[in-house]
């Protein structure tokens, strides 16, 4: 088990990205409260520093950028992430909102998740990039190899890949009257398997 000084340093760096002040360290070490570690964890999880650090981390993971979104949409998405972390919204709920996000990206945060898949500025690649980044970011699965052939080092097949892509091939972007990008679900438009030449029904990656 770590001693109190080591615990405090690791906790602050992990939770806030900062070091505790010398005064706080001395007070923590001098305290004889047996529950002081748990109390310190709870205090930091409620702090603005925790919210700031993890908003930045998730912004990096999701590639939040004004270059790809524009100023207004970028700040809209940033505020969405910050409020979700601040309000302790369950991550499964956040992921559902991001992956299925529709609406005006200038007014709502989640639709910007799909917009951020346009990294190559080629709309036809949005669905494949969205499927790959969704699998890697939220499932820990790298499925890029299965775009061209069955994965040589994993169980994912081309059929698995394009069935996952079909979720996103039904998503489209259009301009709102105010000039912002609106993401909407057409409810149809599955992508074709490149070798079989048939539309692949939407299907999530299976655990089996």
mmCIF file of C-alpha atoms in Angstrom:
data_model
loop_
_atom_site.group_PDB
_atom_site.id
_atom_site.type_symbol
_atom_site.label_atom_id
_atom_site.label_comp_id
_atom_site.label_asym_id
_atom_site.label_seq_id
_atom_site.Cartn_x
_atom_site.Cartn_y
_atom_site.Cartn_z
ATOM 1 C CA UNK A 1 0.000 0.000 0.000
ATOM 2 C CA UNK A 2 1.170 3.525 -0.783
ATOM 3 C CA UNK A 3 1.990 5.865 2.050
ATOM 4 C CA UNK A 4 -0.125 8.992 2.493
ATOM 5 C CA UNK A 5 2.227 11.332 0.607
ATOM 6 C CA UNK A 6 2.510 9.001 -2.391
ATOM 7 C CA UNK A 7 -1.239 8.364 -2.395
ATOM 8 C CA UNK A 8 -2.034 12.075 -2.362
ATOM 9 C CA UNK A 9 0.370 12.879 -5.199
ATOM 10 C CA UNK A 10 -0.917 10.050 -7.401
ATOM 11 C CA UNK A 11 -4.541 10.909 -6.661
ATOM 12 C CA UNK A 12 -4.149 14.563 -7.581
ATOM 13 C CA UNK A 13 -2.263 13.822 -10.801
ATOM 14 C CA UNK A 14 -4.731 11.119 -11.892
ATOM 15 C CA UNK A 15 -7.888 13.050 -11.045
ATOM 16 C CA UNK A 16 -6.939 16.689 -11.707
ATOM 17 C CA UNK A 17 -3.628 16.635 -13.605
ATOM 18 C CA UNK A 18 -2.189 18.882 -10.900
ATOM 19 C CA UNK A 19 0.022 18.538 -7.841
ATOM 20 C CA UNK A 20 -1.374 19.411 -4.401
ATOM 21 C CA UNK A 21 -0.012 22.539 -2.765
ATOM 22 C CA UNK A 22 2.620 22.096 -0.018
ATOM 23 C CA UNK A 23 0.123 23.438 2.519
ATOM 24 C CA UNK A 24 -2.471 20.857 1.503
ATOM 25 C CA UNK A 25 0.093 18.055 1.674
ATOM 26 C CA UNK A 26 1.140 19.053 5.176
ATOM 27 C CA UNK A 27 -2.469 19.250 6.356
ATOM 28 C CA UNK A 28 -3.285 15.860 4.805
ATOM 29 C CA UNK A 29 -0.255 14.176 6.385
ATOM 30 C CA UNK A 30 -1.028 15.701 9.769
ATOM 31 C CA UNK A 31 -4.671 14.574 9.735
ATOM 32 C CA UNK A 32 -5.492 11.523 11.850
ATOM 33 C CA UNK A 33 -8.903 10.998 10.257
ATOM 34 C CA UNK A 34 -9.037 7.316 9.189
ATOM 35 C CA UNK A 35 -11.351 8.218 6.310
ATOM 36 C CA UNK A 36 -9.233 11.042 4.928
ATOM 37 C CA UNK A 37 -8.313 9.192 1.726
ATOM 38 C CA UNK A 38 -11.917 8.518 0.779
ATOM 39 C CA UNK A 39 -12.845 12.077 1.690
ATOM 40 C CA UNK A 40 -10.053 13.431 -0.524
ATOM 41 C CA UNK A 41 -11.197 11.282 -3.455
ATOM 42 C CA UNK A 42 -14.772 12.534 -3.095
ATOM 43 C CA UNK A 43 -13.624 16.144 -2.792
ATOM 44 C CA UNK A 44 -11.500 16.008 -5.940
ATOM 45 C CA UNK A 45 -14.212 14.288 -7.962
ATOM 46 C CA UNK A 46 -16.469 17.241 -7.147
ATOM 47 C CA UNK A 47 -13.837 19.819 -8.069
ATOM 48 C CA UNK A 48 -13.778 22.048 -11.157
ATOM 49 C CA UNK A 49 -10.202 20.864 -11.776
ATOM 50 C CA UNK A 50 -11.474 17.308 -12.303
ATOM 51 C CA UNK A 51 -14.088 18.547 -14.768
ATOM 52 C CA UNK A 52 -11.531 20.679 -16.633
ATOM 53 C CA UNK A 53 -8.972 17.889 -16.970
ATOM 54 C CA UNK A 54 -11.373 15.191 -18.131
ATOM 55 C CA UNK A 55 -13.175 17.521 -20.520
ATOM 56 C CA UNK A 56 -9.800 18.182 -22.124
ATOM 57 C CA UNK A 57 -8.928 14.472 -22.200
ATOM 58 C CA UNK A 58 -12.198 13.490 -23.866
ATOM 59 C CA UNK A 59 -11.910 16.407 -26.242
ATOM 60 C CA UNK A 60 -8.542 15.009 -27.315
ATOM 61 C CA UNK A 61 -9.881 11.464 -27.640
ATOM 62 C CA UNK A 62 -12.811 12.626 -29.775
ATOM 63 C CA UNK A 63 -10.527 14.949 -31.808
ATOM 64 C CA UNK A 64 -12.499 18.066 -30.917
ATOM 65 C CA UNK A 65 -11.260 20.797 -33.249
ATOM 66 C CA UNK A 66 -12.476 24.200 -34.427
ATOM 67 C CA UNK A 67 -10.696 23.467 -37.725
ATOM 68 C CA UNK A 68 -13.173 20.665 -38.479
ATOM 69 C CA UNK A 69 -16.260 22.027 -36.709
ATOM 70 C CA UNK A 70 -15.979 25.789 -36.788
ATOM 71 C CA UNK A 71 -15.987 28.056 -33.749
ATOM 72 C CA UNK A 72 -19.635 27.824 -32.642
ATOM 73 C CA UNK A 73 -20.031 24.056 -33.061
ATOM 74 C CA UNK A 74 -16.688 23.423 -31.393
ATOM 75 C CA UNK A 75 -17.731 25.326 -28.268
ATOM 76 C CA UNK A 76 -21.181 23.695 -28.341
ATOM 77 C CA UNK A 77 -19.570 20.246 -28.282
ATOM 78 C CA UNK A 78 -17.060 21.332 -25.639
ATOM 79 C CA UNK A 79 -19.871 22.540 -23.354
ATOM 80 C CA UNK A 80 -21.776 19.293 -23.902
ATOM 81 C CA UNK A 81 -18.764 17.223 -22.806
ATOM 82 C CA UNK A 82 -18.063 19.487 -19.836
ATOM 83 C CA UNK A 83 -21.653 19.423 -18.583
ATOM 84 C CA UNK A 84 -21.812 15.622 -18.994
ATOM 85 C CA UNK A 85 -18.685 15.193 -16.864
ATOM 86 C CA UNK A 86 -19.728 17.844 -14.343
ATOM 87 C CA UNK A 87 -23.176 16.289 -13.911
ATOM 88 C CA UNK A 88 -21.760 12.737 -13.703
ATOM 89 C CA UNK A 89 -23.917 11.508 -16.604
ATOM 90 C CA UNK A 90 -23.375 7.714 -16.956
ATOM 91 C CA UNK A 91 -20.949 6.949 -19.776
ATOM 92 C CA UNK A 92 -23.263 4.466 -21.471
ATOM 93 C CA UNK A 93 -25.796 7.291 -21.778
ATOM 94 C CA UNK A 94 -23.183 9.708 -23.126
ATOM 95 C CA UNK A 95 -22.019 7.156 -25.723
ATOM 96 C CA UNK A 96 -25.584 6.520 -26.887
ATOM 97 C CA UNK A 97 -26.104 10.260 -27.295
ATOM 98 C CA UNK A 98 -22.883 10.652 -29.284
ATOM 99 C CA UNK A 99 -23.260 7.646 -31.565
ATOM 100 C CA UNK A 100 -26.936 8.335 -32.303
ATOM 101 C CA UNK A 101 -26.684 12.124 -32.194
ATOM 102 C CA UNK A 102 -28.814 14.051 -34.704
ATOM 103 C CA UNK A 103 -29.834 17.670 -35.059
ATOM 104 C CA UNK A 104 -28.243 21.091 -35.519
ATOM 105 C CA UNK A 105 -24.552 20.810 -34.643
ATOM 106 C CA UNK A 106 -24.399 24.511 -33.841
ATOM 107 C CA UNK A 107 -26.975 24.137 -31.064
ATOM 108 C CA UNK A 108 -26.505 20.554 -29.845
ATOM 109 C CA UNK A 109 -23.311 18.772 -28.890
ATOM 110 C CA UNK A 110 -23.809 15.093 -29.875
ATOM 111 C CA UNK A 111 -24.279 15.599 -33.669
ATOM 112 C CA UNK A 112 -20.719 16.885 -33.787
ATOM 113 C CA UNK A 113 -19.395 13.389 -33.044
ATOM 114 C CA UNK A 114 -20.350 12.312 -36.564
ATOM 115 C CA UNK A 115 -19.030 15.546 -38.073
ATOM 116 C CA UNK A 116 -15.620 14.862 -36.525
ATOM 117 C CA UNK A 117 -15.337 11.693 -38.599
ATOM 118 C CA UNK A 118 -14.860 13.828 -41.718
ATOM 119 C CA UNK A 119 -11.093 13.898 -41.184
ATOM 120 C CA UNK A 120 -10.285 13.287 -44.849
ATOM 121 C CA UNK A 121 -12.832 15.833 -46.134
ATOM 122 C CA UNK A 122 -14.439 13.087 -48.207
ATOM 123 C CA UNK A 123 -18.121 12.527 -47.299
ATOM 124 C CA UNK A 124 -18.085 8.978 -48.701
ATOM 125 C CA UNK A 125 -15.544 8.023 -46.016
ATOM 126 C CA UNK A 126 -17.612 9.360 -43.110
ATOM 127 C CA UNK A 127 -19.406 6.037 -42.432
ATOM 128 C CA UNK A 128 -16.238 3.895 -42.452
ATOM 129 C CA UNK A 129 -14.306 6.369 -40.291
ATOM 130 C CA UNK A 130 -17.246 6.647 -37.889
ATOM 131 C CA UNK A 131 -17.516 2.876 -37.545
ATOM 132 C CA UNK A 132 -13.771 2.476 -36.991
ATOM 133 C CA UNK A 133 -13.445 5.276 -34.440
ATOM 134 C CA UNK A 134 -16.603 4.200 -32.588
ATOM 135 C CA UNK A 135 -15.298 0.637 -32.294
ATOM 136 C CA UNK A 136 -11.844 1.762 -31.183
ATOM 137 C CA UNK A 137 -12.904 4.567 -28.834
ATOM 138 C CA UNK A 138 -15.814 2.897 -27.066
ATOM 139 C CA UNK A 139 -15.227 -0.854 -27.563
ATOM 140 C CA UNK A 140 -11.427 -1.024 -27.631
ATOM 141 C CA UNK A 141 -11.572 -2.830 -30.986
ATOM 142 C CA UNK A 142 -9.309 -2.007 -33.953
ATOM 143 C CA UNK A 143 -11.211 -3.254 -36.980
ATOM 144 C CA UNK A 144 -9.542 -1.229 -39.754
ATOM 145 C CA UNK A 145 -7.922 -4.310 -41.344
ATOM 146 C CA UNK A 146 -11.358 -5.818 -42.025
ATOM 147 C CA UNK A 147 -12.196 -2.974 -44.415
ATOM 148 C CA UNK A 148 -10.280 -4.772 -47.206
ATOM 149 C CA UNK A 149 -10.218 -8.405 -46.038
ATOM 150 C CA UNK A 150 -11.024 -10.619 -43.068
ATOM 151 C CA UNK A 151 -8.916 -9.513 -40.140
ATOM 152 C CA UNK A 152 -5.721 -11.626 -40.097
ATOM 153 C CA UNK A 153 -5.125 -11.262 -36.350
ATOM 154 C CA UNK A 154 -8.646 -11.054 -34.950
ATOM 155 C CA UNK A 155 -12.055 -12.626 -35.463
ATOM 156 C CA UNK A 156 -13.620 -9.727 -37.376
ATOM 157 C CA UNK A 157 -14.630 -10.432 -40.960
ATOM 158 C CA UNK A 158 -15.423 -8.077 -43.814
ATOM 159 C CA UNK A 159 -19.083 -8.852 -43.203
ATOM 160 C CA UNK A 160 -18.701 -7.754 -39.567
ATOM 161 C CA UNK A 161 -16.993 -4.577 -40.711
ATOM 162 C CA UNK A 162 -19.549 -3.492 -43.295
ATOM 163 C CA UNK A 163 -22.468 -4.465 -41.070
ATOM 164 C CA UNK A 164 -21.052 -2.034 -38.501
ATOM 165 C CA UNK A 165 -20.501 0.618 -41.179
ATOM 166 C CA UNK A 166 -24.156 0.278 -42.240
ATOM 167 C CA UNK A 167 -25.245 1.990 -39.025
ATOM 168 C CA UNK A 168 -23.438 5.141 -40.149
ATOM 169 C CA UNK A 169 -24.044 4.915 -43.909
ATOM 170 C CA UNK A 170 -27.652 5.876 -43.149
ATOM 171 C CA UNK A 171 -26.557 9.176 -41.589
ATOM 172 C CA UNK A 172 -26.476 12.334 -43.686
ATOM 173 C CA UNK A 173 -25.461 15.966 -43.248
ATOM 174 C CA UNK A 174 -27.222 19.046 -44.611
ATOM 175 C CA UNK A 175 -27.106 22.793 -44.079
ATOM 176 C CA UNK A 176 -29.576 24.562 -41.810
ATOM 177 C CA UNK A 177 -31.070 27.921 -42.867
ATOM 178 C CA UNK A 178 -28.664 29.568 -40.409
ATOM 179 C CA UNK A 179 -25.686 27.936 -42.139
ATOM 180 C CA UNK A 180 -24.918 25.208 -39.591
ATOM 181 C CA UNK A 181 -24.545 21.508 -40.304
ATOM 182 C CA UNK A 182 -27.545 19.344 -39.421
ATOM 183 C CA UNK A 183 -26.993 15.610 -38.921
ATOM 184 C CA UNK A 184 -29.999 13.399 -39.647
ATOM 185 C CA UNK A 185 -30.774 9.680 -39.861
ATOM 186 C CA UNK A 186 -32.438 8.593 -43.106
ATOM 187 C CA UNK A 187 -33.408 5.234 -41.598
ATOM 188 C CA UNK A 188 -32.197 3.397 -44.708
ATOM 189 C CA UNK A 189 -29.177 3.099 -46.963
ATOM 190 C CA UNK A 190 -27.098 0.139 -45.820
ATOM 191 C CA UNK A 191 -23.669 -0.079 -47.419
ATOM 192 C CA UNK A 192 -22.734 -2.800 -49.922
ATOM 193 C CA UNK A 193 -20.179 -5.497 -49.184
ATOM 194 C CA UNK A 194 -17.379 -4.776 -51.711
ATOM 195 C CA UNK A 195 -16.803 -8.425 -52.657
ATOM 196 C CA UNK A 196 -20.292 -9.859 -52.319
ATOM 197 C CA UNK A 197 -21.990 -6.846 -53.871
ATOM 198 C CA UNK A 198 -24.986 -6.968 -51.557
ATOM 199 C CA UNK A 199 -26.252 -4.554 -48.929
ATOM 200 C CA UNK A 200 -25.168 -5.449 -45.407
ATOM 201 C CA UNK A 201 -27.860 -5.056 -42.727
ATOM 202 C CA UNK A 202 -26.837 -3.008 -39.701
ATOM 203 C CA UNK A 203 -25.384 -5.281 -37.038
ATOM 204 C CA UNK A 204 -23.257 -4.486 -33.994
ATOM 205 C CA UNK A 205 -19.996 -6.293 -33.364
ATOM 206 C CA UNK A 206 -20.822 -9.537 -31.556
ATOM 207 C CA UNK A 207 -19.013 -10.753 -28.438
ATOM 208 C CA UNK A 208 -19.135 -14.391 -29.497
#
